[in-house]
Amino acid sequence: MNAQKPPVSKEQLAQAKVLVVGDVMLDRYWYGAVDRISPEAPVPVVRVTREEERLGGSGNVAFNVVTLGAQASLLSVVGDDDNGNKLIQQLEQSGIHAHLGRDAQLKTTVKLRIIGRQQQLLRADFESEPRSEVLASQTRQFHTLLPQHQAVLFSDYGKGGLTHIADMIAAARAAKLPVLIDPKGSDYSRYQNATVITPNRNEMQEVVGAWSSEEELRTKAHALRLRLHLDAVLVTRSEEGMTLFDAEGE
C-alpha cells in the first residue's frame, strides 16, 4: 500500500502563491418582485429592490484561492471605465494582488443577471475584446511575475484575454511550475503541455464527443491527454463528483 501524503497545513497554505491569469469580469445581480406582465410585450416586469456586485470570471477564481488560505495574484485586463474601477476596488478589499492592464478602448466585461421570484429571468452581457498591444504588455508582465509564484492557474472564459496563452504555458513549464487550466471552447490545442486541464462534463463532451460508458470516457480522456501532452485531465461531473485521468490510470 502506498503511504498517504500528510495534509497541507494552514501555515504551508498561507505561504503558497498562485498566479491567476484570465478574463476578469463583474457579476452584477438585480433582485426584485414580479407583480405583473408588461403591456408592451408578454414579459414579466421586475421591480428591482436590491442590487449586488461580485467578482466574476478569473476574479472569482482568485477569490476562491484566497478563501482557501493561499495567496493569489491576478493578471488581467479591464477597461478604463467605471466598472473597471469597481473591479479594482473589490479586488483590493478581497486581499488579491491585482495586476490589471487598463485599456481605454475596452469595455469591462459585466454579466448582469435579473432575478425575480427566486429564478433568473434574464442575463445581459456587456463585453469587448482587448487590443493586441495591451495583451502583449500583459504577457511581458507575466514573465516578471512568474518567479514570485509556485503555481499558475489560467481561467479561460473566451473573452480574448488569453491570446498568448501558449507562450505563457511554455514559460511556466520552463520554470518548472505546475500549470492548471480551466478551459473554454472546443479547441484545446492552445493548452498543450499544461500540467492539468479541468473541463466539466459538458465541456469534455464538446471536445471529445459523447460517451456511453466509463470505459469509453477513460479511452477518450487518455487520448486527449496524450495528444495535448498533459500530465492529467480532471473531469468535473456535477453530482457524480470528479474523475482524474493521468499516466497511472484513472
PDB file of C-alpha atoms in Angstrom:
ATOM      1  CA  MET A   1       0.000   0.000   0.000  1.00  0.00           C
ATOM      2  CA  ASN A   2       1.297   3.463  -0.867  1.00  0.00           C
ATOM      3  CA  ALA A   3       1.793   5.785   2.072  1.00  0.00           C
ATOM      4  CA  GLN A   4      -0.534   8.757   2.024  1.00  0.00           C
ATOM      5  CA  LYS A   5       0.995  12.200   1.946  1.00  0.00           C
ATOM      6  CA  PRO A   6       0.297  14.299   5.053  1.00  0.00           C
ATOM      7  CA  PRO A   7      -2.298  17.029   4.560  1.00  0.00           C
ATOM      8  CA  VAL A   8      -1.090  20.539   3.799  1.00  0.00           C
ATOM      9  CA  SER A   9      -1.006  22.644   6.963  1.00  0.00           C
ATOM     10  CA  LYS A  10      -2.574  26.093   7.235  1.00  0.00           C
ATOM     11  CA  GLU A  11       0.907  27.556   7.568  1.00  0.00           C
ATOM     12  CA  GLN A  12       2.069  25.909   4.338  1.00  0.00           C
ATOM     13  CA  LEU A  13      -1.078  27.008   2.514  1.00  0.00           C
ATOM     14  CA  ALA A  14      -0.628  30.583   3.711  1.00  0.00           C
ATOM     15  CA  GLN A  15       2.821  30.645   2.095  1.00  0.00           C
ATOM     16  CA  ALA A  16       1.581  29.304  -1.251  1.00  0.00           C
ATOM     17  CA  LYS A  17       1.433  31.897  -4.026  1.00  0.00           C
ATOM     18  CA  VAL A  18      -0.786  31.262  -7.049  1.00  0.00           C
ATOM     19  CA  LEU A  19      -0.761  33.410 -10.164  1.00  0.00           C
ATOM     20  CA  VAL A  20      -4.236  33.510 -11.736  1.00  0.00           C
ATOM     21  CA  VAL A  21      -4.385  34.671 -15.355  1.00  0.00           C
ATOM     22  CA  GLY A  22      -7.528  35.150 -17.409  1.00  0.00           C
ATOM     23  CA  ASP A  23     -10.688  37.056 -18.148  1.00  0.00           C
ATOM     24  CA  VAL A  24     -11.873  39.074 -15.152  1.00  0.00           C
ATOM     25  CA  MET A  25     -15.421  40.366 -15.041  1.00  0.00           C
ATOM     26  CA  LEU A  26     -18.000  41.968 -12.789  1.00  0.00           C
ATOM     27  CA  ASP A  27     -21.008  39.830 -11.875  1.00  0.00           C
ATOM     28  CA  ARG A  28     -23.992  42.102 -11.256  1.00  0.00           C
ATOM     29  CA  TYR A  29     -27.297  40.902  -9.811  1.00  0.00           C
ATOM     30  CA  TRP A  30     -30.621  42.740  -9.755  1.00  0.00           C
ATOM     31  CA  TYR A  31     -33.209  41.177  -7.450  1.00  0.00           C
ATOM     32  CA  GLY A  32     -36.841  42.169  -7.451  1.00  0.00           C
ATOM     33  CA  ALA A  33     -40.511  41.360  -7.273  1.00  0.00           C
ATOM     34  CA  VAL A  34     -42.591  40.277 -10.253  1.00  0.00           C
ATOM     35  CA  ASP A  35     -46.167  41.509  -9.887  1.00  0.00           C
ATOM     36  CA  ARG A  36     -47.353  41.936 -13.454  1.00  0.00           C
ATOM     37  CA  ILE A  37     -46.747  41.350 -17.142  1.00  0.00           C
ATOM     38  CA  SER A  38     -45.649  44.242 -19.342  1.00  0.00           C
ATOM     39  CA  PRO A  39     -48.379  45.720 -21.578  1.00  0.00           C
ATOM     40  CA  GLU A  40     -45.698  46.302 -24.238  1.00  0.00           C
ATOM     41  CA  ALA A  41     -44.715  42.644 -24.638  1.00  0.00           C
ATOM     42  CA  PRO A  42     -45.522  39.306 -22.932  1.00  0.00           C
ATOM     43  CA  VAL A  43     -42.635  39.575 -20.465  1.00  0.00           C
ATOM     44  CA  PRO A  44     -42.583  39.959 -16.671  1.00  0.00           C
ATOM     45  CA  VAL A  45     -41.945  43.369 -15.162  1.00  0.00           C
ATOM     46  CA  VAL A  46     -39.314  43.160 -12.405  1.00  0.00           C
ATOM     47  CA  ARG A  47     -39.481  45.863  -9.748  1.00  0.00           C
ATOM     48  CA  VAL A  48     -35.825  45.912  -8.663  1.00  0.00           C
ATOM     49  CA  THR A  49     -35.458  46.086  -4.886  1.00  0.00           C
ATOM     50  CA  ARG A  50     -31.842  45.035  -4.359  1.00  0.00           C
ATOM     51  CA  GLU A  51     -28.573  45.170  -6.303  1.00  0.00           C
ATOM     52  CA  GLU A  52     -25.402  43.166  -5.715  1.00  0.00           C
ATOM     53  CA  GLU A  53     -21.972  43.058  -7.367  1.00  0.00           C
ATOM     54  CA  ARG A  54     -19.360  40.305  -7.080  1.00  0.00           C
ATOM     55  CA  LEU A  55     -16.017  39.373  -8.585  1.00  0.00           C
ATOM     56  CA  GLY A  56     -16.579  37.212 -11.654  1.00  0.00           C
ATOM     57  CA  GLY A  57     -14.515  35.154 -14.066  1.00  0.00           C
ATOM     58  CA  SER A  58     -10.855  34.890 -13.096  1.00  0.00           C
ATOM     59  CA  GLY A  59     -11.544  37.333 -10.258  1.00  0.00           C
ATOM     60  CA  ASN A  60     -13.798  34.778  -8.621  1.00  0.00           C
ATOM     61  CA  VAL A  61     -11.144  32.098  -9.134  1.00  0.00           C
ATOM     62  CA  ALA A  62      -8.531  34.258  -7.391  1.00  0.00           C
ATOM     63  CA  PHE A  63     -11.021  34.978  -4.605  1.00  0.00           C
ATOM     64  CA  ASN A  64     -11.520  31.237  -4.082  1.00  0.00           C
ATOM     65  CA  VAL A  65      -7.743  30.783  -3.790  1.00  0.00           C
ATOM     66  CA  VAL A  66      -7.611  33.461  -1.088  1.00  0.00           C
ATOM     67  CA  THR A  67     -10.643  31.976   0.672  1.00  0.00           C
ATOM     68  CA  LEU A  68      -8.807  28.637   0.901  1.00  0.00           C
ATOM     69  CA  GLY A  69      -5.989  30.411   2.733  1.00  0.00           C
ATOM     70  CA  ALA A  70      -3.377  30.805  -0.011  1.00  0.00           C
ATOM     71  CA  GLN A  71      -2.082  33.990  -1.639  1.00  0.00           C
ATOM     72  CA  ALA A  72      -3.393  34.952  -5.084  1.00  0.00           C
ATOM     73  CA  SER A  73      -2.190  37.370  -7.715  1.00  0.00           C
ATOM     74  CA  LEU A  74      -4.465  38.221 -10.628  1.00  0.00           C
ATOM     75  CA  LEU A  75      -3.187  39.228 -14.061  1.00  0.00           C
ATOM     76  CA  SER A  76      -5.881  40.513 -16.392  1.00  0.00           C
ATOM     77  CA  VAL A  77      -7.141  43.454 -18.440  1.00  0.00           C
ATOM     78  CA  VAL A  78     -10.062  45.787 -17.725  1.00  0.00           C
ATOM     79  CA  GLY A  79     -11.471  48.867 -19.379  1.00  0.00           C
ATOM     80  CA  ASP A  80     -10.663  52.382 -18.243  1.00  0.00           C
ATOM     81  CA  ASP A  81     -14.248  52.815 -17.117  1.00  0.00           C
ATOM     82  CA  ASP A  82     -16.440  52.907 -14.020  1.00  0.00           C
ATOM     83  CA  ASN A  83     -16.929  49.120 -13.994  1.00  0.00           C
ATOM     84  CA  GLY A  84     -13.166  48.648 -14.188  1.00  0.00           C
ATOM     85  CA  ASN A  85     -12.797  50.904 -11.143  1.00  0.00           C
ATOM     86  CA  LYS A  86     -15.399  48.863  -9.282  1.00  0.00           C
ATOM     87  CA  LEU A  87     -13.498  45.651 -10.048  1.00  0.00           C
ATOM     88  CA  ILE A  88     -10.246  47.137  -8.797  1.00  0.00           C
ATOM     89  CA  GLN A  89     -11.948  48.240  -5.570  1.00  0.00           C
ATOM     90  CA  GLN A  90     -13.412  44.774  -4.982  1.00  0.00           C
ATOM     91  CA  LEU A  91     -10.055  43.120  -5.644  1.00  0.00           C
ATOM     92  CA  GLU A  92      -8.347  45.422  -3.142  1.00  0.00           C
ATOM     93  CA  GLN A  93     -10.941  44.600  -0.496  1.00  0.00           C
ATOM     94  CA  SER A  94     -10.590  40.845  -1.087  1.00  0.00           C
ATOM     95  CA  GLY A  95      -6.837  40.707  -0.459  1.00  0.00           C
ATOM     96  CA  ILE A  96      -5.965  39.695  -4.027  1.00  0.00           C
ATOM     97  CA  HIS A  97      -2.791  41.189  -5.511  1.00  0.00           C
ATOM     98  CA  ALA A  98      -4.150  42.674  -8.724  1.00  0.00           C
ATOM     99  CA  HIS A  99      -2.035  43.409 -11.793  1.00  0.00           C
ATOM    100  CA  LEU A 100      -4.554  44.828 -14.226  1.00  0.00           C
ATOM    101  CA  GLY A 101      -3.868  46.421 -17.573  1.00  0.00           C
ATOM    102  CA  ARG A 102      -6.204  49.309 -18.422  1.00  0.00           C
ATOM    103  CA  ASP A 103      -7.454  49.567 -21.990  1.00  0.00           C
ATOM    104  CA  ALA A 104      -9.304  52.789 -22.790  1.00  0.00           C
ATOM    105  CA  GLN A 105     -10.961  51.147 -25.796  1.00  0.00           C
ATOM    106  CA  LEU A 106     -12.105  48.082 -23.864  1.00  0.00           C
ATOM    107  CA  LYS A 107     -15.493  47.776 -22.217  1.00  0.00           C
ATOM    108  CA  THR A 108     -15.020  45.986 -18.882  1.00  0.00           C
ATOM    109  CA  THR A 109     -16.930  42.710 -19.031  1.00  0.00           C
ATOM    110  CA  VAL A 110     -20.136  42.765 -16.985  1.00  0.00           C
ATOM    111  CA  LYS A 111     -22.659  39.955 -16.641  1.00  0.00           C
ATOM    112  CA  LEU A 112     -25.985  41.299 -15.447  1.00  0.00           C
ATOM    113  CA  ARG A 113     -28.486  38.790 -14.074  1.00  0.00           C
ATOM    114  CA  ILE A 114     -32.058  39.859 -13.332  1.00  0.00           C
ATOM    115  CA  ILE A 115     -33.714  37.626 -10.754  1.00  0.00           C
ATOM    116  CA  GLY A 116     -37.363  37.559  -9.754  1.00  0.00           C
ATOM    117  CA  ARG A 117     -39.352  35.004  -7.774  1.00  0.00           C
ATOM    118  CA  GLN A 118     -36.118  33.155  -6.908  1.00  0.00           C
ATOM    119  CA  GLN A 119     -35.293  32.441 -10.533  1.00  0.00           C
ATOM    120  CA  GLN A 120     -33.096  34.055 -13.170  1.00  0.00           C
ATOM    121  CA  LEU A 121     -35.244  35.772 -15.764  1.00  0.00           C
ATOM    122  CA  LEU A 122     -32.558  37.346 -17.934  1.00  0.00           C
ATOM    123  CA  ARG A 123     -28.794  37.658 -18.350  1.00  0.00           C
ATOM    124  CA  ALA A 124     -27.265  40.536 -20.294  1.00  0.00           C
ATOM    125  CA  ASP A 125     -23.542  40.532 -21.182  1.00  0.00           C
ATOM    126  CA  PHE A 126     -21.555  43.728 -21.807  1.00  0.00           C
ATOM    127  CA  GLU A 127     -18.136  42.988 -23.289  1.00  0.00           C
ATOM    128  CA  SER A 128     -15.498  43.614 -25.947  1.00  0.00           C
ATOM    129  CA  GLU A 129     -12.008  42.235 -26.683  1.00  0.00           C
ATOM    130  CA  PRO A 130      -8.771  43.913 -25.501  1.00  0.00           C
ATOM    131  CA  ARG A 131      -6.301  45.345 -28.016  1.00  0.00           C
ATOM    132  CA  SER A 132      -3.294  43.271 -29.079  1.00  0.00           C
ATOM    133  CA  GLU A 133      -0.746  45.754 -27.707  1.00  0.00           C
ATOM    134  CA  VAL A 134      -2.378  45.588 -24.249  1.00  0.00           C
ATOM    135  CA  LEU A 135      -2.235  41.772 -24.362  1.00  0.00           C
ATOM    136  CA  ALA A 136       1.445  41.917 -25.377  1.00  0.00           C
ATOM    137  CA  SER A 137       2.120  44.106 -22.335  1.00  0.00           C
ATOM    138  CA  GLN A 138       0.256  41.586 -20.177  1.00  0.00           C
ATOM    139  CA  THR A 139       2.499  38.788 -21.471  1.00  0.00           C
ATOM    140  CA  ARG A 140       5.612  40.764 -20.570  1.00  0.00           C
ATOM    141  CA  GLN A 141       4.261  41.315 -17.059  1.00  0.00           C
ATOM    142  CA  PHE A 142       3.538  37.589 -16.790  1.00  0.00           C
ATOM    143  CA  HIS A 143       7.246  36.840 -17.218  1.00  0.00           C
ATOM    144  CA  THR A 144       8.050  39.352 -14.467  1.00  0.00           C
ATOM    145  CA  LEU A 145       5.530  37.871 -12.016  1.00  0.00           C
ATOM    146  CA  LEU A 146       6.310  34.213 -12.730  1.00  0.00           C
ATOM    147  CA  PRO A 147       9.376  33.809 -10.409  1.00  0.00           C
ATOM    148  CA  GLN A 148       7.336  35.087  -7.444  1.00  0.00           C
ATOM    149  CA  HIS A 149       4.800  32.228  -7.568  1.00  0.00           C
ATOM    150  CA  GLN A 150       4.631  28.469  -7.039  1.00  0.00           C
ATOM    151  CA  ALA A 151       1.775  27.683  -9.464  1.00  0.00           C
ATOM    152  CA  VAL A 152      -0.097  29.228 -12.383  1.00  0.00           C
ATOM    153  CA  LEU A 153      -3.836  28.927 -12.963  1.00  0.00           C
ATOM    154  CA  PHE A 154      -5.299  30.022 -16.299  1.00  0.00           C
ATOM    155  CA  SER A 155      -9.018  30.796 -16.178  1.00  0.00           C
ATOM    156  CA  ASP A 156     -10.305  30.974 -19.741  1.00  0.00           C
ATOM    157  CA  TYR A 157     -13.742  32.477 -20.391  1.00  0.00           C
ATOM    158  CA  GLY A 158     -13.236  33.062 -24.112  1.00  0.00           C
ATOM    159  CA  LYS A 159     -13.248  36.870 -23.830  1.00  0.00           C
ATOM    160  CA  GLY A 160      -9.939  37.356 -25.661  1.00  0.00           C
ATOM    161  CA  GLY A 161      -7.689  37.892 -22.652  1.00  0.00           C
ATOM    162  CA  LEU A 162      -5.624  34.732 -23.171  1.00  0.00           C
ATOM    163  CA  THR A 163      -4.500  35.238 -26.766  1.00  0.00           C
ATOM    164  CA  HIS A 164      -0.879  34.480 -25.800  1.00  0.00           C
ATOM    165  CA  ILE A 165      -1.595  31.548 -23.504  1.00  0.00           C
ATOM    166  CA  ALA A 166       0.664  29.116 -25.411  1.00  0.00           C
ATOM    167  CA  ASP A 167       3.721  31.312 -24.772  1.00  0.00           C
ATOM    168  CA  MET A 168       2.794  31.719 -21.109  1.00  0.00           C
ATOM    169  CA  ILE A 169       2.345  27.958 -20.628  1.00  0.00           C
ATOM    170  CA  ALA A 170       5.777  27.354 -22.157  1.00  0.00           C
ATOM    171  CA  ALA A 171       7.381  29.911 -19.831  1.00  0.00           C
ATOM    172  CA  ALA A 172       5.706  28.454 -16.734  1.00  0.00           C
ATOM    173  CA  ARG A 173       6.696  24.887 -17.593  1.00  0.00           C
ATOM    174  CA  ALA A 174      10.275  26.013 -18.326  1.00  0.00           C
ATOM    175  CA  ALA A 175      10.265  27.464 -14.803  1.00  0.00           C
ATOM    176  CA  LYS A 176       9.079  24.042 -13.574  1.00  0.00           C
ATOM    177  CA  LEU A 177       5.815  25.423 -12.215  1.00  0.00           C
ATOM    178  CA  PRO A 178       2.557  23.437 -12.332  1.00  0.00           C
ATOM    179  CA  VAL A 179       0.051  24.867 -14.813  1.00  0.00           C
ATOM    180  CA  LEU A 180      -3.673  24.353 -14.193  1.00  0.00           C
ATOM    181  CA  ILE A 181      -6.252  25.355 -16.801  1.00  0.00           C
ATOM    182  CA  ASP A 182      -9.989  25.887 -16.591  1.00  0.00           C
ATOM    183  CA  PRO A 183     -10.669  25.554 -20.350  1.00  0.00           C
ATOM    184  CA  LYS A 184     -13.169  27.059 -22.769  1.00  0.00           C
ATOM    185  CA  GLY A 185     -14.340  26.209 -26.275  1.00  0.00           C
ATOM    186  CA  SER A 186     -13.906  23.148 -28.450  1.00  0.00           C
ATOM    187  CA  ASP A 187     -10.256  23.599 -29.465  1.00  0.00           C
ATOM    188  CA  TYR A 188      -7.887  22.607 -26.674  1.00  0.00           C
ATOM    189  CA  SER A 189      -4.721  22.694 -28.812  1.00  0.00           C
ATOM    190  CA  ARG A 190      -3.801  26.040 -27.238  1.00  0.00           C
ATOM    191  CA  TYR A 191      -3.478  24.274 -23.864  1.00  0.00           C
ATOM    192  CA  GLN A 192      -0.745  21.873 -24.984  1.00  0.00           C
ATOM    193  CA  ASN A 193       1.934  20.984 -22.411  1.00  0.00           C
ATOM    194  CA  ALA A 194      -0.082  22.188 -19.397  1.00  0.00           C
ATOM    195  CA  THR A 195       0.010  20.130 -16.212  1.00  0.00           C
ATOM    196  CA  VAL A 196      -3.728  19.549 -15.903  1.00  0.00           C
ATOM    197  CA  ILE A 197      -6.928  20.817 -17.524  1.00  0.00           C
ATOM    198  CA  THR A 198     -10.251  20.736 -15.673  1.00  0.00           C
ATOM    199  CA  PRO A 199     -13.206  20.596 -18.101  1.00  0.00           C
ATOM    200  CA  ASN A 200     -16.673  19.932 -16.769  1.00  0.00           C
ATOM    201  CA  ARG A 201     -18.776  17.133 -18.235  1.00  0.00           C
ATOM    202  CA  ASN A 202     -20.383  19.262 -20.945  1.00  0.00           C
ATOM    203  CA  GLU A 203     -17.085  20.884 -21.933  1.00  0.00           C
ATOM    204  CA  MET A 204     -15.440  17.475 -22.189  1.00  0.00           C
ATOM    205  CA  GLN A 205     -18.213  16.208 -24.465  1.00  0.00           C
ATOM    206  CA  GLU A 206     -17.807  19.256 -26.689  1.00  0.00           C
ATOM    207  CA  VAL A 207     -14.155  18.344 -27.258  1.00  0.00           C
ATOM    208  CA  VAL A 208     -14.085  14.523 -27.402  1.00  0.00           C
ATOM    209  CA  GLY A 209     -17.728  13.682 -28.154  1.00  0.00           C
ATOM    210  CA  ALA A 210     -20.297  11.825 -26.077  1.00  0.00           C
ATOM    211  CA  TRP A 211     -19.511   8.558 -24.300  1.00  0.00           C
ATOM    212  CA  SER A 212     -21.789   5.663 -23.422  1.00  0.00           C
ATOM    213  CA  SER A 213     -19.698   4.024 -20.703  1.00  0.00           C
ATOM    214  CA  GLU A 214     -16.976   4.751 -18.171  1.00  0.00           C
ATOM    215  CA  GLU A 215     -14.529   2.743 -20.265  1.00  0.00           C
ATOM    216  CA  GLU A 216     -15.241   4.898 -23.318  1.00  0.00           C
ATOM    217  CA  LEU A 217     -14.762   8.064 -21.252  1.00  0.00           C
ATOM    218  CA  ARG A 218     -11.462   6.673 -19.962  1.00  0.00           C
ATOM    219  CA  THR A 219     -10.272   5.966 -23.501  1.00  0.00           C
ATOM    220  CA  LYS A 220     -11.251   9.420 -24.756  1.00  0.00           C
ATOM    221  CA  ALA A 221      -9.704  11.212 -21.772  1.00  0.00           C
ATOM    222  CA  HIS A 222      -6.359   9.425 -22.102  1.00  0.00           C
ATOM    223  CA  ALA A 223      -6.308  10.030 -25.861  1.00  0.00           C
ATOM    224  CA  LEU A 224      -6.829  13.747 -25.207  1.00  0.00           C
ATOM    225  CA  ARG A 225      -4.147  13.775 -22.516  1.00  0.00           C
ATOM    226  CA  LEU A 226      -1.584  12.134 -24.791  1.00  0.00           C
ATOM    227  CA  ARG A 227      -2.451  14.308 -27.802  1.00  0.00           C
ATOM    228  CA  LEU A 228      -2.005  17.525 -25.806  1.00  0.00           C
ATOM    229  CA  HIS A 229       0.999  16.273 -23.764  1.00  0.00           C
ATOM    230  CA  LEU A 230      -0.787  16.871 -20.469  1.00  0.00           C
ATOM    231  CA  ASP A 231       0.074  15.299 -17.130  1.00  0.00           C
ATOM    232  CA  ALA A 232      -3.607  14.832 -16.327  1.00  0.00           C
ATOM    233  CA  VAL A 233      -7.218  15.575 -17.248  1.00  0.00           C
ATOM    234  CA  LEU A 234      -9.594  16.228 -14.353  1.00  0.00           C
ATOM    235  CA  VAL A 235     -13.250  15.991 -15.414  1.00  0.00           C
ATOM    236  CA  THR A 236     -15.724  17.591 -13.012  1.00  0.00           C
ATOM    237  CA  ARG A 237     -19.063  15.772 -13.196  1.00  0.00           C
ATOM    238  CA  SER A 238     -21.559  17.683 -11.062  1.00  0.00           C
ATOM    239  CA  GLU A 239     -23.411  15.280  -8.750  1.00  0.00           C
ATOM    240  CA  GLU A 240     -21.096  12.444  -9.870  1.00  0.00           C
ATOM    241  CA  GLY A 241     -18.071  14.171  -8.376  1.00  0.00           C
ATOM    242  CA  MET A 242     -14.889  14.303 -10.437  1.00  0.00           C
ATOM    243  CA  THR A 243     -12.561  11.870 -12.168  1.00  0.00           C
ATOM    244  CA  LEU A 244      -8.795  12.242 -12.635  1.00  0.00           C
ATOM    245  CA  PHE A 245      -7.118  10.662 -15.653  1.00  0.00           C
ATOM    246  CA  ASP A 246      -3.313  10.576 -15.511  1.00  0.00           C
ATOM    247  CA  ALA A 247      -0.397   8.373 -16.574  1.00  0.00           C
ATOM    248  CA  GLU A 248      -1.080   5.938 -13.747  1.00  0.00           C
ATOM    249  CA  GLY A 249      -4.599   5.246 -14.979  1.00  0.00           C
ATOM    250  CA  GLU A 250      -7.945   6.672 -13.876  1.00  0.00           C
TER     251      GLU A 250
END
